[in-house]
Short mmCIF file of C-alpha atoms in Angstrom, two decimals:
data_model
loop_
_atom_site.label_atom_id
_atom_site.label_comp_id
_atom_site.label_asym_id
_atom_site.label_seq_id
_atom_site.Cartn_x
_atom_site.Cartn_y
_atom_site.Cartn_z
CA UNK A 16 8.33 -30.51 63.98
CA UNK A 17 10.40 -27.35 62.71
CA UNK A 18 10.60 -24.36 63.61
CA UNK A 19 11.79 -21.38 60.52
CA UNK A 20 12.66 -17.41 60.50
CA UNK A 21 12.73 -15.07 57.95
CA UNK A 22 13.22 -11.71 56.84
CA UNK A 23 11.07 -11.01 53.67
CA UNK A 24 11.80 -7.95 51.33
CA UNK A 25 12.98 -5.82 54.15
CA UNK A 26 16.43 -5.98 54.15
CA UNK A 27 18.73 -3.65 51.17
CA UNK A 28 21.32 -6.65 50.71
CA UNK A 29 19.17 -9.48 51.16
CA UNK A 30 15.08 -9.91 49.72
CA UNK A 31 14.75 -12.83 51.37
CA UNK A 32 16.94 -14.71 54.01
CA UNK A 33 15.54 -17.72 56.09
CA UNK A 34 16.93 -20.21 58.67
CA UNK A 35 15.33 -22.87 59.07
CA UNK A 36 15.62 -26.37 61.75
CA UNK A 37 13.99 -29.50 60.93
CA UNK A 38 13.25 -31.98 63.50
CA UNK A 39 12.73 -36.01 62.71
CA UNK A 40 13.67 -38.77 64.12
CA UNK A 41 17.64 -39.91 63.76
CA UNK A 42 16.45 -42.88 61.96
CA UNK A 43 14.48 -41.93 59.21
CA UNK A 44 16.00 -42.06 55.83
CA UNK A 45 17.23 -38.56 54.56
CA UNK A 46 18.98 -37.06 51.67
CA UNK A 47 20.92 -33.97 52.36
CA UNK A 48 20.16 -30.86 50.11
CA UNK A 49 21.19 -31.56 46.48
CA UNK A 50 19.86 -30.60 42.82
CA UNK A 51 16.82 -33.35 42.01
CA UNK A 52 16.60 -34.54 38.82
CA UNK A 53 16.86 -32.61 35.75
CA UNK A 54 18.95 -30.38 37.85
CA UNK A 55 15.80 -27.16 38.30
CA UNK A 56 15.16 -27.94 41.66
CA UNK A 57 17.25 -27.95 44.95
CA UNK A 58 16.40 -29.43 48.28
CA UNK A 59 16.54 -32.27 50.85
CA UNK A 60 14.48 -35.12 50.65
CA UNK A 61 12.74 -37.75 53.02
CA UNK A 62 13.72 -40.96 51.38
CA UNK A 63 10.49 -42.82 53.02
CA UNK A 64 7.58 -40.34 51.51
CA UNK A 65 9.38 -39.07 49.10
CA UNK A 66 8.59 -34.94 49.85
CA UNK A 67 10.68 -32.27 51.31
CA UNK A 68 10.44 -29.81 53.79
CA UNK A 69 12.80 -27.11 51.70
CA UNK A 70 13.77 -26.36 48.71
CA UNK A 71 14.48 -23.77 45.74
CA UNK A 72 14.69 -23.94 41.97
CA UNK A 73 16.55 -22.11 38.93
CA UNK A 74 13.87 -20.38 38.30
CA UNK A 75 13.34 -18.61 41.53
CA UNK A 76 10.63 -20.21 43.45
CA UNK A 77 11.09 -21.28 46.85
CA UNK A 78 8.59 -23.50 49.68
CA UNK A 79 8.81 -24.98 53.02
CA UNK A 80 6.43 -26.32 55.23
CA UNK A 81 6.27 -27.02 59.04
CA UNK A 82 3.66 -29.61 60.63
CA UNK A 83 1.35 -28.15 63.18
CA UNK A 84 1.29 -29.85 66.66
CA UNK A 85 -2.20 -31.65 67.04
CA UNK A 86 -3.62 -34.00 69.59
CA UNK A 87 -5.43 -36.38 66.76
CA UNK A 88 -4.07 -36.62 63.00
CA UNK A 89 -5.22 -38.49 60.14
CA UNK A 90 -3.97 -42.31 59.58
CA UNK A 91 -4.57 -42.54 55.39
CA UNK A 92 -3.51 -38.41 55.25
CA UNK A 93 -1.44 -37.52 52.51
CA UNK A 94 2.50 -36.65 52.74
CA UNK A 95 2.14 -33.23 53.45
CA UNK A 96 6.30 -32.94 51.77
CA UNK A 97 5.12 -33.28 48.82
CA UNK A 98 2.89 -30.22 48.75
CA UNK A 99 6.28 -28.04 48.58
CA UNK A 100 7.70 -29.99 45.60
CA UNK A 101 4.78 -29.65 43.90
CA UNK A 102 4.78 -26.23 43.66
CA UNK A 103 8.52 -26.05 42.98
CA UNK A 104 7.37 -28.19 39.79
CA UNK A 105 4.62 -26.34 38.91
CA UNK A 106 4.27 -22.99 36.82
CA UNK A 107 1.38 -21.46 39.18
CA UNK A 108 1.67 -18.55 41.15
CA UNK A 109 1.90 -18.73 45.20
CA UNK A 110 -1.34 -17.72 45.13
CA UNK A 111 -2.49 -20.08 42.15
CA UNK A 112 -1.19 -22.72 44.53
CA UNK A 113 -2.06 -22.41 47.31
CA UNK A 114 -5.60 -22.38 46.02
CA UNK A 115 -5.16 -25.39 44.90
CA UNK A 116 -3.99 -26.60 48.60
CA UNK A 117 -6.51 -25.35 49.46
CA UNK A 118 -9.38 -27.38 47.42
CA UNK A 119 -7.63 -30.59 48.94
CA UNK A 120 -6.08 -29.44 52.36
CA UNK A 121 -8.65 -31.98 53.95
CA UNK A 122 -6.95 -34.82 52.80
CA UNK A 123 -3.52 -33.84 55.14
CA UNK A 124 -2.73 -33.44 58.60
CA UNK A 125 -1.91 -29.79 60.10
CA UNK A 126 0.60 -27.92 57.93
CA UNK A 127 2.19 -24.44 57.51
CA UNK A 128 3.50 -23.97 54.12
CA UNK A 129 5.49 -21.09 52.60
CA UNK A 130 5.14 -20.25 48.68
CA UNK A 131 7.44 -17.44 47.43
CA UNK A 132 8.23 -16.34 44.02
CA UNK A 133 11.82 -14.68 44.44
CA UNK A 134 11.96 -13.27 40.78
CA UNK A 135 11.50 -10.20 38.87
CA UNK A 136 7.88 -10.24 40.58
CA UNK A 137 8.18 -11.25 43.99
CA UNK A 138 5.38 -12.75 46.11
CA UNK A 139 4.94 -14.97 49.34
CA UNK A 140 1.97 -16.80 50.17
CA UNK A 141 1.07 -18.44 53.56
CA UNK A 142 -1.28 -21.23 53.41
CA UNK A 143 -2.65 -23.43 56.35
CA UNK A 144 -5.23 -26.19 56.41
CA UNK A 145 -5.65 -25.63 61.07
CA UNK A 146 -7.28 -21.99 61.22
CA UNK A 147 -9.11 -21.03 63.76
CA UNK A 148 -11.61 -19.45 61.50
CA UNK A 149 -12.23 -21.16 58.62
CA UNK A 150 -10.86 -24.92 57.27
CA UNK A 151 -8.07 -23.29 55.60
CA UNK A 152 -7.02 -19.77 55.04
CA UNK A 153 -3.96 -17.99 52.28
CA UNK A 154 -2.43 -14.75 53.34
CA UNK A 155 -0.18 -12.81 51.50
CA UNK A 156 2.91 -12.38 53.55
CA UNK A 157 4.08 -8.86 54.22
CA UNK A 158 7.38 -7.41 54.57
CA UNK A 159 9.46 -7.78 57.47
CA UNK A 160 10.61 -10.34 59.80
CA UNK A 161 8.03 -13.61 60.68
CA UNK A 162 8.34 -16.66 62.38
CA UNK A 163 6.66 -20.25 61.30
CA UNK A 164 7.03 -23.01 64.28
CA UNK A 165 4.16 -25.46 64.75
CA UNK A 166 1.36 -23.34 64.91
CA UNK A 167 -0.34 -20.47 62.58
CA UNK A 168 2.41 -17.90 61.53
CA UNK A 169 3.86 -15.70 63.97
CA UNK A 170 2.03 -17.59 66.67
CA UNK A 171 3.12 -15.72 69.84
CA UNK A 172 4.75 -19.56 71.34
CA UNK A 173 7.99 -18.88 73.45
CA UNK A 174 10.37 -20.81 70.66
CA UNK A 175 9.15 -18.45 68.02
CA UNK A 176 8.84 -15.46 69.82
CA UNK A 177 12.75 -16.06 71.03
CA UNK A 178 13.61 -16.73 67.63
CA UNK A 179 12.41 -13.52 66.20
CA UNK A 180 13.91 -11.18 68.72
CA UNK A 181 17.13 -13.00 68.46
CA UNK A 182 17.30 -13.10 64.96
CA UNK A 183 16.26 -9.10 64.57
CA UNK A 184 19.11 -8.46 67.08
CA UNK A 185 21.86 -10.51 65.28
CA UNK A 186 20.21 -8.40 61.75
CA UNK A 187 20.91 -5.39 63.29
CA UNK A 188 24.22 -5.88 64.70
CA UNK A 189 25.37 -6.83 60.90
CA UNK A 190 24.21 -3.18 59.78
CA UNK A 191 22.40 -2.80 56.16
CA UNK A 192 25.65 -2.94 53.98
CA UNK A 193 27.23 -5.65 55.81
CA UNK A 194 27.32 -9.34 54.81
CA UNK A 195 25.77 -11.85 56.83
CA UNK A 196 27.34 -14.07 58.19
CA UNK A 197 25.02 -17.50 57.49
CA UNK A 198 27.12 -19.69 59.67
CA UNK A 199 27.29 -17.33 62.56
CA UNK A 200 23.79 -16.85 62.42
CA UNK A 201 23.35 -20.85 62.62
CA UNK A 202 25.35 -21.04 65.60
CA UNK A 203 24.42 -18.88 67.68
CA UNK A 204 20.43 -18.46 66.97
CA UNK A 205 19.51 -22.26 65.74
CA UNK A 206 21.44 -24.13 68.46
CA UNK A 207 19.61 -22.73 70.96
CA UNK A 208 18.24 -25.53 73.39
CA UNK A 209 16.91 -22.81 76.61
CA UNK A 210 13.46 -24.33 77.11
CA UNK A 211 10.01 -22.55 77.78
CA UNK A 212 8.53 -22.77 81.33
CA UNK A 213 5.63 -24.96 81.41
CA UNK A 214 3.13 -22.23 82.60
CA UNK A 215 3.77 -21.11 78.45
CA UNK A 216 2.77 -24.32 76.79
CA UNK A 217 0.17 -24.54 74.57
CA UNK A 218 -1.09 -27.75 76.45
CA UNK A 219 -2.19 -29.61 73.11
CA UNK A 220 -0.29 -32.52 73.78
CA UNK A 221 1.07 -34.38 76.88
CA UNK A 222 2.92 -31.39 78.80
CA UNK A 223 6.26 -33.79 78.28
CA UNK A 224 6.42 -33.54 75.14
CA UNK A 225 5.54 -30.35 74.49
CA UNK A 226 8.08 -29.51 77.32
CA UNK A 227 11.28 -31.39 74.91
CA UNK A 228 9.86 -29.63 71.86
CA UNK A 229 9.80 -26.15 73.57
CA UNK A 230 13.17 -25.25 72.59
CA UNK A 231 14.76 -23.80 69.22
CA UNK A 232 17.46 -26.76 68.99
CA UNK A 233 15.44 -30.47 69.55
CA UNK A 234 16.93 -33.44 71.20
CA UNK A 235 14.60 -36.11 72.48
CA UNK A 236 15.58 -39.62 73.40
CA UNK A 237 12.46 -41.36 72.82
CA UNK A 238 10.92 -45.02 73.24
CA UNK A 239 10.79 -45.11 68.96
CA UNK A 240 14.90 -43.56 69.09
CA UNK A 241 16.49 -40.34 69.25
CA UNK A 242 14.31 -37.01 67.65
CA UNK A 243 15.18 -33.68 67.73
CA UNK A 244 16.97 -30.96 64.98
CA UNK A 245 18.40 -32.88 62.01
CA UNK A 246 19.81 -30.54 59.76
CA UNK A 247 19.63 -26.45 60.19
CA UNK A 248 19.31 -24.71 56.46
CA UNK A 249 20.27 -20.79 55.80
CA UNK A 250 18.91 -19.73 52.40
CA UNK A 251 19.46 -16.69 51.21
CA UNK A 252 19.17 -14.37 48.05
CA UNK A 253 21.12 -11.21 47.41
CA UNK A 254 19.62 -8.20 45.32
CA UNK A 255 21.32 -9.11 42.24
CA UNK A 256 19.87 -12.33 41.98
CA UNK A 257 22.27 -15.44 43.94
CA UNK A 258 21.02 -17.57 45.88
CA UNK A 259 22.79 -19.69 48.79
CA UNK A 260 22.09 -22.89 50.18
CA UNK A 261 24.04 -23.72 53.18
CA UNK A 262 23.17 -26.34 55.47
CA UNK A 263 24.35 -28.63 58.32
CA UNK A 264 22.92 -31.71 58.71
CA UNK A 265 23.50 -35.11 60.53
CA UNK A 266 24.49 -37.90 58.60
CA UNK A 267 25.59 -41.64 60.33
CA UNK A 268 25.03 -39.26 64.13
CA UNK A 269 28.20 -36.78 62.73
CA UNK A 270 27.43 -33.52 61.69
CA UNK A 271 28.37 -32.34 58.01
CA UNK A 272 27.89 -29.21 55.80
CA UNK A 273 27.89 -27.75 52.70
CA UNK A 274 27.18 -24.49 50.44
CA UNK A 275 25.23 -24.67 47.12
CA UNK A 276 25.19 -21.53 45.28
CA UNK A 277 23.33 -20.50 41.67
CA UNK A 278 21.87 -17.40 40.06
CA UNK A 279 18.39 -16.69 39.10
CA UNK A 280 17.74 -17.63 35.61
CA UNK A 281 14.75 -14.62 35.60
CA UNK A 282 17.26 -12.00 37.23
CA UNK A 283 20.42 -12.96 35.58
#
């Protein structure tokens, strides 16, 4: 489970700014973010499946995916991490893409996944194989601010909807020709561990569980070991093309961080 939120070509300073908290168990095998080989792409990786659930290249392209919360999921499904570095090493559009998803979204259990094009042409493409619809369904993302938890986008659960007012608050207080403050931001909006009362659960799963996962910040002692929030990632891009990577992440139960930073070969 994750939880991400955004501001998408709304903002003068910033095109595109996104926090974003991934939850896993302590356990599992994880690189911190880091240029892949060949040095294009950059991202964390799950050292068991081999995908991400974030990352951005050279070139300007960004994905990240969230599960969504389901009562039954597929034993033989594909690694649904993989779908984001996929598309980080392909030359499609987001929309070329997630097409593509789509033809084959069968084969994986629930996902949200973000496409975005940050370059001289800018696009962002939501693409989910749980609609209530249809099997699967794209949507061009619009401007503004949006939330992705574990549901559809923008799904009106108490995390998300917390999130987004907290985050447009914290936007606001910064002004238009102010810098952000990434770290501030982390702190005090993706730390946040006030849970939702049960009466707002989307009752999917047992109402325990559901109950632990209700919050912004995750941390579940379990019967399979500790779960909850493992690393918290603010990427951002300016108007004149840098991006910034920063993220705090657990590593042997201490927290760490660090700050990558690059230009956009297409707007340099």
């Amino acid at each position: 489970m994750c939880i991400a939120v955004f501001v998408w070509q709304n903002h003068p300073r910033y095109p595109f700014l996104l926090l974003l908290n991934r939850d896993e168990f302590h356990e599992r095998p994880t690189k911190p973010a880091e240029w892949w080989e060949g040095g294009e792409i950059l991202g964390g990786r799950d050292e068991i499946a081999g995908g991400t659930w974030l990352a951005c290249s050279r070139g300007g392209r960004v994905a990240f995916l969230t599960n969504v919360l389901e009562l039954h999921t597929l034993p033989d499904a594909k690694s649904r991490g993989h779908l984001p570095a996929r598309f980080l090493e392909s030359t499609k559009s987001p929309k070329e893409f997630a097409e593509e998803v789509v033809r084959e979204a069968h084969q994986y259990n629930g996902f949200n996944l973000i496409l975005a094009d940050l370059s001289s042409k800018p696009m962002m493409v939501y693409v989910s194989n749980r609609s209530e619809e249809e099997p699967a369904v794209i949507l061009e993302v619009s401007p503004g601010i949006h939330v992705l938890s574990n549901a559809k986008l923008d799904s009106p659960w108490h995390k998300a909807q917390r999130l987004k007012l907290n985050f447009k608050e914290l936007l606001n207080q910064y002004g238009e020709e102010d810098d952000i403050q990434v770290k501030e931001m982390v702190e005090k909006l993706m730390r946040d561990t006030v849970k939702a009362d049960e009466s707002t659960l989307p009752h999917i799963c047992s109402l325990d569980w559901e109950f632990n996962l209700s919050s912004i910040f995750v941390e579940i002692d379990t019967p399979l070991g500790r779960y909850g929030t493992r690393s918290t990632a603010a990427l951002t891009l300016r108007a004149g093309g840098e991006v910034s990577f920063y993220e705090i992440y657990l590593e042997n139960e201490n927290w760490k961080e660090q700050t990558v930073k690059y230009q956009i070969d297409k707007l340099k």
